[in-house]
PDB file of C-alpha atoms in Angstrom:
ATOM      1  CA  SER K 973     126.914 183.033 107.338  1.00 41.00           C
ATOM      2  CA  LEU K 974     124.871 180.138 105.929  1.00 34.00           C
ATOM      3  CA  ILE K 975     126.063 177.827 108.744  1.00 37.00           C
ATOM      4  CA  ASP K 976     125.269 180.427 111.385  1.00 42.00           C
ATOM      5  CA  ALA K 977     121.778 180.951 109.997  1.00 40.00           C
ATOM      6  CA  SER K 978     121.007 177.223 110.040  1.00 39.00           C
ATOM      7  CA  LEU K 979     121.798 176.705 113.731  1.00 44.00           C
ATOM      8  CA  PRO K 980     119.389 177.110 116.651  1.00 46.00           C
ATOM      9  CA  VAL K 981     119.864 180.485 118.320  1.00 43.00           C
ATOM     10  CA  TYR K 982     121.056 179.026 121.637  1.00 40.00           C
ATOM     11  CA  LEU K 983     123.951 177.241 119.878  1.00 46.00           C
ATOM     12  CA  LYS K 984     125.283 180.274 117.959  1.00 45.00           C
ATOM     13  CA  PRO K 985     127.429 181.675 120.799  1.00 40.00           C
ATOM     14  CA  ILE K 986     129.340 178.393 121.169  1.00 39.00           C
ATOM     15  CA  CYS K 987     129.787 177.088 117.634  1.00 38.00           C
ATOM     16  CA  PHE K 988     132.740 179.146 116.460  1.00 34.00           C
ATOM     17  CA  ASN K 989     135.088 179.107 119.437  1.00 39.00           C
ATOM     18  CA  THR K 990     137.728 176.781 117.998  1.00 36.00           C
ATOM     19  CA  LYS K 991     140.416 177.382 120.626  1.00 37.00           C
ATOM     20  CA  LYS K 992     141.737 174.291 122.386  1.00 40.00           C
ATOM     21  CA  ASP K 993     143.200 175.977 125.456  1.00 41.00           C
ATOM     22  CA  ASN K 994     141.391 173.606 127.832  1.00 41.00           C
ATOM     23  CA  LYS K 995     141.852 170.464 125.758  1.00 45.00           C
ATOM     24  CA  LYS K 996     143.955 167.837 127.493  1.00 44.00           C
ATOM     25  CA  MET K 997     146.982 167.032 125.391  1.00 43.00           C
ATOM     26  CA  LYS K 998     146.719 163.266 125.197  1.00 51.00           C
ATOM     27  CA  PRO K 999     148.772 161.652 122.416  1.00 51.00           C
ATOM     28  CA  LYS K1000     146.531 159.754 120.029  1.00 52.00           C
ATOM     29  CA  ILE K1001     148.888 156.780 120.005  1.00 47.00           C
ATOM     30  CA  ILE K1002     149.359 156.349 123.787  1.00 54.00           C
ATOM     31  CA  SER K1003     147.290 153.154 123.897  1.00 52.00           C
ATOM     32  CA  LYS K1004     148.901 151.502 120.897  1.00 58.00           C
ATOM     33  CA  VAL K1005     152.479 152.385 121.800  1.00 52.00           C
ATOM     34  CA  SER K1006     152.206 151.330 125.439  1.00 60.00           C
ATOM     35  CA  LEU K1007     150.668 147.977 124.528  1.00 60.00           C
ATOM     36  CA  VAL K1008     153.098 147.180 121.714  1.00 56.00           C
ATOM     37  CA  ALA K1009     156.119 148.151 123.838  1.00 54.00           C
ATOM     38  CA  PHE K1010     154.973 145.945 126.686  1.00 62.00           C
ATOM     39  CA  LEU K1011     154.280 143.019 124.363  1.00 62.00           C
ATOM     40  CA  LEU K1012     157.777 143.238 122.896  1.00 52.00           C
ATOM     41  CA  LEU K1013     159.476 143.507 126.291  1.00 60.00           C
ATOM     42  CA  SER K1014     157.514 140.579 127.706  1.00 59.00           C
ATOM     43  CA  LEU K1015     158.140 138.448 124.642  1.00 60.00           C
ATOM     44  CA  ALA K1016     161.870 139.141 124.771  1.00 52.00           C
ATOM     45  CA  ALA K1017     162.037 138.228 128.445  1.00 57.00           C
ATOM     46  CA  SER K1018     160.047 135.032 127.928  1.00 53.00           C
ATOM     47  CA  LEU K1019     162.165 133.881 124.984  1.00 54.00           C
ATOM     48  CA  ALA K1020     165.343 134.523 126.936  1.00 52.00           C
ATOM     49  CA  ASN K1021     164.171 132.387 129.853  1.00 53.00           C
ATOM     50  CA  ALA K1022     161.912 129.820 128.159  1.00 52.00           C
ATOM     51  CA  GLN K1023     161.960 126.410 129.819  1.00 52.00           C
ATOM     52  CA  SER K1024     159.392 123.673 130.344  1.00 52.00           C
ATOM     53  CA  GLU K1025     158.636 124.034 134.077  1.00 64.00           C
ATOM     54  CA  PRO K1026     154.991 125.189 134.520  1.00 75.00           C
ATOM     55  CA  VAL K1027     154.033 127.845 137.087  1.00 82.00           C
ATOM     56  CA  TYR K1028     150.329 126.952 136.979  1.00 88.00           C
ATOM     57  CA  SER K1029     148.481 123.666 136.573  1.00 91.00           C
ATOM     58  CA  ARG K1030     145.158 122.627 135.140  1.00 95.00           C
ATOM     59  CA  GLY K1031     142.361 123.406 137.591  1.00 95.00           C
ATOM     60  CA  ASP K1032     144.161 126.294 139.334  1.00 96.00           C
ATOM     61  CA  TRP K1033     142.125 129.367 140.296  1.00 97.00           C
ATOM     62  CA  VAL K1034     143.962 132.694 140.566  1.00 97.00           C
ATOM     63  CA  VAL K1035     142.269 135.775 142.048  1.00 98.00           C
ATOM     64  CA  GLY K1036     143.831 139.235 141.679  1.00 98.00           C
ATOM     65  CA  LEU K1037     143.146 142.585 143.360  1.00 98.00           C
ATOM     66  CA  ASN K1038     144.612 145.694 141.715  1.00 98.00           C
ATOM     67  CA  ALA K1039     144.958 149.443 141.770  1.00 98.00           C
ATOM     68  CA  THR K1040     143.995 150.479 138.240  1.00 98.00           C
ATOM     69  CA  ARG K1041     144.580 153.646 136.240  1.00 98.00           C
ATOM     70  CA  VAL K1042     142.260 154.280 133.288  1.00 97.00           C
ATOM     71  CA  LEU K1043     143.913 156.488 130.632  1.00 97.00           C
ATOM     72  CA  THR K1044     141.591 157.685 127.877  1.00 95.00           C
ATOM     73  CA  ASP K1045     142.102 159.086 124.394  1.00 95.00           C
ATOM     74  CA  GLU K1046     138.763 160.234 122.985  1.00 96.00           C
ATOM     75  CA  ASP K1047     137.239 161.873 119.928  1.00 95.00           C
ATOM     76  CA  LEU K1048     133.692 163.096 119.224  1.00 95.00           C
ATOM     77  CA  ARG K1049     132.937 161.567 115.836  1.00 89.00           C
ATOM     78  CA  SER K1050     129.603 163.298 115.204  1.00 90.00           C
ATOM     79  CA  ALA K1051     127.231 165.633 117.030  1.00 95.00           C
ATOM     80  CA  SER K1052     123.899 167.230 116.216  1.00 96.00           C
ATOM     81  CA  ALA K1053     121.449 169.443 118.094  1.00 96.00           C
ATOM     82  CA  GLY K1054     117.894 169.935 116.953  1.00 95.00           C
ATOM     83  CA  GLY K1055     118.737 167.947 113.828  1.00 94.00           C
ATOM     84  CA  ALA K1056     121.518 170.363 112.785  1.00 95.00           C
ATOM     85  CA  PRO K1057     125.197 169.301 112.806  1.00 95.00           C
ATOM     86  CA  VAL K1058     127.338 171.077 115.398  1.00 95.00           C
ATOM     87  CA  PRO K1059     130.601 171.952 113.574  1.00 94.00           C
ATOM     88  CA  ASN K1060     134.059 171.840 115.161  1.00 94.00           C
ATOM     89  CA  SER K1061     132.736 170.018 118.223  1.00 95.00           C
ATOM     90  CA  ASN K1062     134.720 167.732 120.486  1.00 96.00           C
ATOM     91  CA  LEU K1063     134.919 166.577 124.083  1.00 96.00           C
ATOM     92  CA  SER K1064     137.408 165.377 126.669  1.00 97.00           C
ATOM     93  CA  ILE K1065     137.140 162.680 129.328  1.00 97.00           C
ATOM     94  CA  ASN K1066     139.274 162.734 132.474  1.00 97.00           C
ATOM     95  CA  ASN K1067     141.583 159.903 133.494  1.00 97.00           C
ATOM     96  CA  ASP K1068     140.693 158.122 136.730  1.00 97.00           C
ATOM     97  CA  THR K1069     142.062 155.644 139.287  1.00 98.00           C
ATOM     98  CA  THR K1070     139.970 152.820 140.705  1.00 98.00           C
ATOM     99  CA  ILE K1071     140.081 149.280 142.142  1.00 98.00           C
ATOM    100  CA  SER K1072     139.793 146.229 139.895  1.00 98.00           C
ATOM    101  CA  PHE K1073     139.759 142.472 140.309  1.00 97.00           C
ATOM    102  CA  ASP K1074     140.275 139.539 137.992  1.00 98.00           C
ATOM    103  CA  VAL K1075     139.723 135.798 138.257  1.00 98.00           C
ATOM    104  CA  SER K1076     141.544 133.188 136.146  1.00 98.00           C
ATOM    105  CA  TYR K1077     140.743 129.503 135.707  1.00 98.00           C
ATOM    106  CA  PHE K1078     143.471 127.371 134.132  1.00 97.00           C
ATOM    107  CA  LEU K1079     142.448 124.932 131.415  1.00 98.00           C
ATOM    108  CA  SER K1080     146.068 123.750 131.236  1.00 96.00           C
ATOM    109  CA  ASN K1081     149.424 124.921 132.550  1.00 92.00           C
ATOM    110  CA  GLN K1082     149.436 127.644 129.856  1.00 94.00           C
ATOM    111  CA  LEU K1083     145.833 128.455 128.903  1.00 97.00           C
ATOM    112  CA  ALA K1084     143.372 130.204 131.191  1.00 98.00           C
ATOM    113  CA  PHE K1085     140.021 131.939 131.055  1.00 98.00           C
ATOM    114  CA  ASN K1086     140.129 135.344 132.756  1.00 98.00           C
ATOM    115  CA  ILE K1087     137.329 137.689 133.774  1.00 98.00           C
ATOM    116  CA  PHE K1088     138.142 141.288 134.692  1.00 98.00           C
ATOM    117  CA  GLY K1089     135.957 143.884 136.421  1.00 97.00           C
ATOM    118  CA  GLY K1090     136.006 146.329 139.287  1.00 96.00           C
ATOM    119  CA  ILE K1091     134.665 149.517 140.813  1.00 97.00           C
ATOM    120  CA  PRO K1092     133.475 151.765 137.938  1.00 96.00           C
ATOM    121  CA  ALA K1093     135.683 154.707 137.032  1.00 96.00           C
ATOM    122  CA  SER K1094     134.214 158.208 136.985  1.00 96.00           C
ATOM    123  CA  ALA K1095     134.080 160.221 133.757  1.00 97.00           C
ATOM    124  CA  ASP K1096     133.417 163.947 133.353  1.00 97.00           C
ATOM    125  CA  LEU K1097     132.509 164.788 129.758  1.00 97.00           C
ATOM    126  CA  GLN K1098     133.739 168.312 129.048  1.00 97.00           C
ATOM    127  CA  GLY K1099     132.979 170.114 125.801  1.00 96.00           C
ATOM    128  CA  GLU K1100     135.922 171.193 123.651  1.00 96.00           C
ATOM    129  CA  GLU K1101     136.439 173.398 120.595  1.00 96.00           C
ATOM    130  CA  SER K1102     132.989 174.804 119.659  1.00 94.00           C
ATOM    131  CA  LEU K1103     131.561 173.209 122.832  1.00 95.00           C
ATOM    132  CA  SER K1104     134.268 174.700 125.056  1.00 95.00           C
ATOM    133  CA  GLY K1105     133.003 175.697 128.491  1.00 93.00           C
ATOM    134  CA  LEU K1106     130.136 173.198 128.560  1.00 95.00           C
ATOM    135  CA  PHE K1107     130.190 170.458 131.204  1.00 97.00           C
ATOM    136  CA  LEU K1108     128.102 168.037 129.155  1.00 97.00           C
ATOM    137  CA  GLY K1109     127.490 165.268 131.675  1.00 97.00           C
ATOM    138  CA  GLN K1110     128.951 162.808 134.138  1.00 97.00           C
ATOM    139  CA  THR K1111     128.859 159.026 134.321  1.00 97.00           C
ATOM    140  CA  ASP K1112     130.458 156.053 136.010  1.00 97.00           C
ATOM    141  CA  TYR K1113     131.677 153.402 133.600  1.00 96.00           C
ATOM    142  CA  GLY K1114     133.792 150.310 133.333  1.00 93.00           C
ATOM    143  CA  PRO K1115     134.400 147.171 131.331  1.00 95.00           C
ATOM    144  CA  VAL K1116     133.629 143.573 132.173  1.00 98.00           C
ATOM    145  CA  ILE K1117     136.162 141.669 130.058  1.00 98.00           C
ATOM    146  CA  LEU K1118     136.310 137.940 129.312  1.00 98.00           C
ATOM    147  CA  SER K1119     139.642 136.824 127.841  1.00 98.00           C
ATOM    148  CA  LEU K1120     141.569 133.719 126.922  1.00 98.00           C
ATOM    149  CA  GLN K1121     145.119 134.028 128.256  1.00 98.00           C
ATOM    150  CA  TYR K1122     148.324 132.331 127.169  1.00 97.00           C
ATOM    151  CA  HIS K1123     150.944 131.997 129.928  1.00 94.00           C
ATOM    152  CA  VAL K1124     154.539 131.575 128.794  1.00 92.00           C
ATOM    153  CA  LEU K1125     156.632 128.869 130.480  1.00 88.00           C
ATOM    154  CA  THR K1126     159.810 130.392 131.943  1.00 86.00           C
ATOM    155  CA  GLY K1127     160.933 127.932 134.610  1.00 84.00           C
ATOM    156  CA  SER K1128     161.249 130.821 137.072  1.00 86.00           C
ATOM    157  CA  ASN K1129     159.128 132.991 139.358  1.00 87.00           C
ATOM    158  CA  PHE K1130     158.499 135.338 136.419  1.00 89.00           C
ATOM    159  CA  SER K1131     155.311 134.448 134.511  1.00 89.00           C
ATOM    160  CA  PRO K1132     154.407 136.654 131.488  1.00 94.00           C
ATOM    161  CA  TYR K1133     151.048 136.261 129.794  1.00 96.00           C
ATOM    162  CA  PHE K1134     149.056 137.575 126.830  1.00 96.00           C
ATOM    163  CA  GLY K1135     145.350 137.543 126.189  1.00 97.00           C
ATOM    164  CA  ALA K1136     142.500 138.536 123.899  1.00 98.00           C
ATOM    165  CA  GLY K1137     138.764 138.609 124.331  1.00 98.00           C
ATOM    166  CA  VAL K1138     135.673 140.778 124.421  1.00 98.00           C
ATOM    167  CA  GLY K1139     134.400 143.368 126.878  1.00 98.00           C
ATOM    168  CA  ARG K1140     131.028 144.869 127.708  1.00 98.00           C
ATOM    169  CA  ILE K1141     131.375 148.577 128.518  1.00 98.00           C
ATOM    170  CA  LEU K1142     128.758 149.559 131.105  1.00 98.00           C
ATOM    171  CA  PHE K1143     127.697 153.153 131.812  1.00 97.00           C
ATOM    172  CA  LEU K1144     126.082 153.696 135.207  1.00 96.00           C
ATOM    173  CA  ASP K1145     124.565 156.562 137.167  1.00 95.00           C
ATOM    174  CA  GLU K1146     124.577 159.189 134.405  1.00 96.00           C
ATOM    175  CA  LYS K1147     124.186 162.723 135.782  1.00 97.00           C
ATOM    176  CA  ASP K1148     122.795 165.726 133.909  1.00 97.00           C
ATOM    177  CA  ARG K1149     124.912 168.828 133.504  1.00 97.00           C
ATOM    178  CA  ALA K1150     124.545 171.045 130.401  1.00 96.00           C
ATOM    179  CA  LEU K1151     122.682 168.138 128.813  1.00 97.00           C
ATOM    180  CA  THR K1152     119.425 167.052 130.446  1.00 97.00           C
ATOM    181  CA  ASP K1153     118.185 163.464 130.124  1.00 97.00           C
ATOM    182  CA  PHE K1154     121.867 162.638 129.607  1.00 97.00           C
ATOM    183  CA  ASP K1155     122.477 159.016 128.609  1.00 98.00           C
ATOM    184  CA  VAL K1156     125.415 156.972 127.290  1.00 98.00           C
ATOM    185  CA  GLU K1157     124.519 153.628 125.739  1.00 98.00           C
ATOM    186  CA  ASP K1158     126.291 150.442 126.848  1.00 98.00           C
ATOM    187  CA  THR K1159     128.463 148.924 124.131  1.00 98.00           C
ATOM    188  CA  TRP K1160     130.830 146.073 123.220  1.00 98.00           C
ATOM    189  CA  ALA K1161     134.584 146.271 122.722  1.00 98.00           C
ATOM    190  CA  PRO K1162     137.399 143.980 121.599  1.00 98.00           C
ATOM    191  CA  ALA K1163     140.072 143.625 124.268  1.00 98.00           C
ATOM    192  CA  VAL K1164     143.732 142.629 124.314  1.00 97.00           C
ATOM    193  CA  GLN K1165     146.121 142.441 127.244  1.00 97.00           C
ATOM    194  CA  ALA K1166     149.691 141.727 128.279  1.00 96.00           C
ATOM    195  CA  GLY K1167     151.052 141.302 131.768  1.00 96.00           C
ATOM    196  CA  PHE K1168     153.157 139.297 134.142  1.00 95.00           C
ATOM    197  CA  ARG K1169     153.040 137.808 137.613  1.00 93.00           C
ATOM    198  CA  TRP K1170     156.032 137.457 139.909  1.00 93.00           C
ATOM    199  CA  LYS K1171     155.793 134.817 142.629  1.00 89.00           C
ATOM    200  CA  ILE K1172     156.697 136.424 145.959  1.00 90.00           C
ATOM    201  CA  HIS K1173     155.723 133.757 148.528  1.00 86.00           C
ATOM    202  CA  ASN K1174     154.051 130.353 148.203  1.00 86.00           C
ATOM    203  CA  ASN K1175     150.727 131.063 146.431  1.00 91.00           C
ATOM    204  CA  TRP K1176     151.093 134.869 146.447  1.00 94.00           C
ATOM    205  CA  SER K1177     152.240 136.819 143.387  1.00 95.00           C
ATOM    206  CA  ALA K1178     152.693 140.450 142.400  1.00 96.00           C
ATOM    207  CA  ASN K1179     150.813 141.363 139.233  1.00 96.00           C
ATOM    208  CA  PHE K1180     151.226 143.981 136.475  1.00 97.00           C
ATOM    209  CA  ASP K1181     148.787 144.190 133.580  1.00 95.00           C
ATOM    210  CA  VAL K1182     148.014 146.453 130.595  1.00 97.00           C
ATOM    211  CA  ARG K1183     144.694 146.166 128.748  1.00 97.00           C
ATOM    212  CA  TYR K1184     143.390 147.949 125.674  1.00 97.00           C
ATOM    213  CA  ALA K1185     139.659 147.935 124.839  1.00 97.00           C
ATOM    214  CA  PRO K1186     138.653 150.551 122.214  1.00 97.00           C
ATOM    215  CA  PHE K1187     134.953 151.321 121.844  1.00 97.00           C
ATOM    216  CA  LYS K1188     132.364 153.659 120.357  1.00 97.00           C
ATOM    217  CA  ALA K1189     129.326 154.795 122.354  1.00 97.00           C
ATOM    218  CA  ASP K1190     126.178 156.778 121.537  1.00 98.00           C
ATOM    219  CA  ILE K1191     125.345 159.837 123.642  1.00 97.00           C
ATOM    220  CA  THR K1192     121.865 161.373 123.842  1.00 97.00           C
ATOM    221  CA  GLY K1193     120.313 164.218 125.802  1.00 97.00           C
ATOM    222  CA  ASN K1194     118.778 167.647 125.448  1.00 97.00           C
ATOM    223  CA  LEU K1195     120.484 171.040 125.209  1.00 94.00           C
ATOM    224  CA  GLY K1196     117.717 173.433 126.095  1.00 94.00           C
ATOM    225  CA  PRO K1197     114.706 172.328 124.021  1.00 95.00           C
ATOM    226  CA  ALA K1198     116.891 170.719 121.324  1.00 96.00           C
ATOM    227  CA  PRO K1199     117.512 166.956 121.284  1.00 97.00           C
ATOM    228  CA  VAL K1200     121.207 166.107 121.065  1.00 97.00           C
ATOM    229  CA  GLN K1201     122.782 163.012 119.504  1.00 97.00           C
ATOM    230  CA  ALA K1202     126.484 162.217 119.325  1.00 97.00           C
ATOM    231  CA  GLU K1203     128.948 159.339 118.946  1.00 97.00           C
ATOM    232  CA  VAL K1204     132.178 159.264 120.932  1.00 97.00           C
ATOM    233  CA  GLU K1205     135.171 157.069 120.115  1.00 97.00           C
ATOM    234  CA  VAL K1206     137.292 156.154 123.139  1.00 97.00           C
ATOM    235  CA  ASP K1207     140.681 154.388 123.224  1.00 96.00           C
ATOM    236  CA  PRO K1208     141.269 153.435 126.872  1.00 96.00           C
ATOM    237  CA  THR K1209     144.507 152.009 128.210  1.00 96.00           C
ATOM    238  CA  ILE K1210     143.870 150.206 131.520  1.00 97.00           C
ATOM    239  CA  VAL K1211     147.011 149.823 133.626  1.00 97.00           C
ATOM    240  CA  SER K1212     146.806 147.652 136.773  1.00 98.00           C
ATOM    241  CA  ILE K1213     149.232 146.706 139.530  1.00 98.00           C
ATOM    242  CA  GLY K1214     148.379 144.507 142.487  1.00 98.00           C
ATOM    243  CA  VAL K1215     148.580 141.079 144.051  1.00 98.00           C
ATOM    244  CA  ALA K1216     147.193 137.673 143.115  1.00 97.00           C
ATOM    245  CA  TYR K1217     146.533 134.500 145.092  1.00 97.00           C
ATOM    246  CA  ARG K1218     146.457 130.966 143.650  1.00 95.00           C
ATOM    247  CA  PHE K1219     143.953 128.459 145.015  1.00 93.00           C
TER     248      PHE K1219
END
């Protein structure tokens, strides 16, 4: 075919396997649905209990330590090798569990700056569709997110909050697999969050948090002698549960 004739010879065996047997079945809307559902539940609870008694005060510092699950929904938007487009190409990225922390500083009893980070998650980039069977590369990655949070007054030990901000997605320790000189470029992402804290004893609270920080990142490397360029779009849902201490 014309497409087959235009591709480098070492790509021909992989370009027309369109089966998705190994593709993880991750619903495209998992991030949006989980965030919207949590926002609605938290808002309903806060409206039902709204009073004027503040949980936090201006000048409070709150430090949290969490177990965090990173759930990804990804799509390879474009890919080329040796200057030729690679048709029907895609990839998958595994979910991972890691440790995260966050620090909040309260500007008032309801507004707080929050910074979120942690131990980078691990990502295996596996080829799908026409790239099926190729372990493209491996990297550690994670966001550093700065948000402004709004904490709802409830007059109880239950303290829901919402936030929005910006994150820097960092890719660290890239490892070659099928691609040599494998590299994923750091990028920026908008970030939103919803969560709650439940006071359990004096300054200690339990914490639950859902964050959503969609991003696009450029991937480069070499497949054999051919330079490879691609753009991946990732919709991560970051779910955390842990404890927090108020200073």
